[in-house]
């Protein structure tokens, strides 16, 4: 009798676990469908009606519910930014997907991210690129993201705590740079650390005012071409004093 009880309890545990895991897969699939529909609707901004297949695969694979606080796991697959503590947010999946797509990441690339936050964007990039260097200014967030990324097996991501304004000179030059907090201007050290032919995505504008996601392209001769992509809303780029 007791054996049946133990077996029953075991089966119940396994079933409820797999149902839950399966539910997250279904929700993630739905989220990616929504992102793709939004990208098609935003064609005037992005210039493309769909995402590169590598970006779609990464969005499909990375488990966003593992990057948000426990209180937010039930919202993890909504196409929305969510609070991650310390007044910061994990970006909206649509924005993560569009920015990754606009960076035109290739499998041999070395990427710099400013604003690690939860580590979600870094994980998406790490699925496609060779290596990702990410800087976070809020120590506990940086430490937590580094631990999370390690435990998920992302050995090609390095996280550093500090002011991302100065970039990561020892690891430069980078094929692409992504800034995930809104700055007042393009930090000159970041531009310097971008390879000729490289791309930088950065939201520019003040807090509570309209910000624009900018695509900054460094030409082979070192000159720079910038283009506004779409209005966005990011947390502010802060400075260490
Ligand atoms: N990419 C993140 C989004 C985080 S929100 C994710 O996928 O979850 C932006 C982050 O930028 C915040 O965590 C904020 O603390 C950080 N940040 C702001 N200014 C910074 C700076 N000067 N250097 C590094 N990180 C900065």
mmCIF file of C-alpha atoms and ligand atoms in Angstrom, residues 84 88-91 96 113-122 135-138 141 162-165 180-181 234-240, ligand 1:
data_model
loop_
_atom_site.group_PDB
_atom_site.id
_atom_site.type_symbol
_atom_site.label_atom_id
_atom_site.label_comp_id
_atom_site.label_asym_id
_atom_site.label_seq_id
_atom_site.Cartn_x
_atom_site.Cartn_y
_atom_site.Cartn_z
ATOM 1 C CA UNK A 84 13.908 43.095 -11.869
ATOM 2 C CA UNK A 88 15.531 48.408 -13.274
ATOM 3 C CA UNK A 89 13.683 46.355 -15.871
ATOM 4 C CA UNK A 90 14.221 43.416 -18.190
ATOM 5 C CA UNK A 91 13.505 44.811 -21.673
ATOM 6 C CA UNK A 96 15.316 42.551 -27.432
ATOM 7 C CA UNK A 113 26.627 44.961 -23.973
ATOM 8 C CA UNK A 114 26.218 47.923 -21.594
ATOM 9 C CA UNK A 115 23.488 47.238 -19.005
ATOM 10 C CA UNK A 116 23.495 43.517 -18.126
ATOM 11 C CA UNK A 117 20.377 43.821 -15.930
ATOM 12 C CA UNK A 118 18.889 40.333 -15.709
ATOM 13 C CA UNK A 119 21.297 38.860 -18.276
ATOM 14 C CA UNK A 120 18.459 37.970 -20.680
ATOM 15 C CA UNK A 121 19.681 40.073 -23.619
ATOM 16 C CA UNK A 122 23.208 38.735 -23.015
ATOM 17 C CA UNK A 135 28.876 45.524 -18.036
ATOM 18 C CA UNK A 136 26.394 46.345 -15.257
ATOM 19 C CA UNK A 137 26.691 49.346 -12.958
ATOM 20 C CA UNK A 138 24.505 47.969 -10.102
ATOM 21 C CA UNK A 141 22.349 42.867 -10.418
ATOM 22 C CA UNK A 162 31.311 49.018 -13.434
ATOM 23 C CA UNK A 163 30.420 52.096 -15.456
ATOM 24 C CA UNK A 164 29.890 50.968 -19.027
ATOM 25 C CA UNK A 165 30.605 54.474 -20.357
ATOM 26 C CA UNK A 180 20.319 48.897 -23.013
ATOM 27 C CA UNK A 181 19.902 52.116 -20.990
ATOM 28 C CA UNK A 234 14.512 52.667 -21.490
ATOM 29 C CA UNK A 235 15.732 53.163 -17.920
ATOM 30 C CA UNK A 236 18.406 55.895 -17.704
ATOM 31 C CA UNK A 237 22.095 55.368 -18.346
ATOM 32 C CA UNK A 238 23.662 56.322 -15.018
ATOM 33 C CA UNK A 239 27.228 57.308 -14.196
ATOM 34 C CA UNK A 240 29.617 56.280 -11.456
HETATM 35 N N1 LIG B 1 19.777 44.142 -20.937
HETATM 36 C C1 LIG B 1 19.012 44.050 -19.703
HETATM 37 C C2 LIG B 1 18.140 45.282 -19.509
HETATM 38 C C3 LIG B 1 18.510 45.948 -18.246
HETATM 39 S S1 LIG B 1 17.884 47.561 -17.960
HETATM 40 C C4 LIG B 1 18.229 42.753 -19.616
HETATM 41 O O1 LIG B 1 18.204 42.008 -20.596
HETATM 42 O O2 LIG B 1 17.676 42.460 -18.553
HETATM 43 C C5 LIG B 1 19.360 48.513 -18.145
HETATM 44 C C6 LIG B 1 20.476 48.232 -17.189
HETATM 45 O O3 LIG B 1 21.519 49.166 -17.478
HETATM 46 C C7 LIG B 1 20.144 48.408 -15.707
HETATM 47 O O4 LIG B 1 20.378 47.207 -15.033
HETATM 48 C C8 LIG B 1 21.076 49.524 -15.259
HETATM 49 O O5 LIG B 1 21.550 49.369 -13.948
HETATM 50 C C9 LIG B 1 22.203 49.416 -16.283
HETATM 51 N N2 LIG B 1 23.027 50.626 -16.444
HETATM 52 C C10 LIG B 1 22.633 51.925 -16.439
HETATM 53 N N3 LIG B 1 23.696 52.745 -16.625
HETATM 54 C C11 LIG B 1 24.797 51.940 -16.764
HETATM 55 C C12 LIG B 1 26.187 52.171 -16.974
HETATM 56 N N4 LIG B 1 26.696 53.406 -17.042
HETATM 57 N N5 LIG B 1 27.012 51.099 -17.073
HETATM 58 C C13 LIG B 1 26.532 49.832 -16.973
HETATM 59 N N6 LIG B 1 25.235 49.552 -16.759
HETATM 60 C C14 LIG B 1 24.364 50.580 -16.660
#
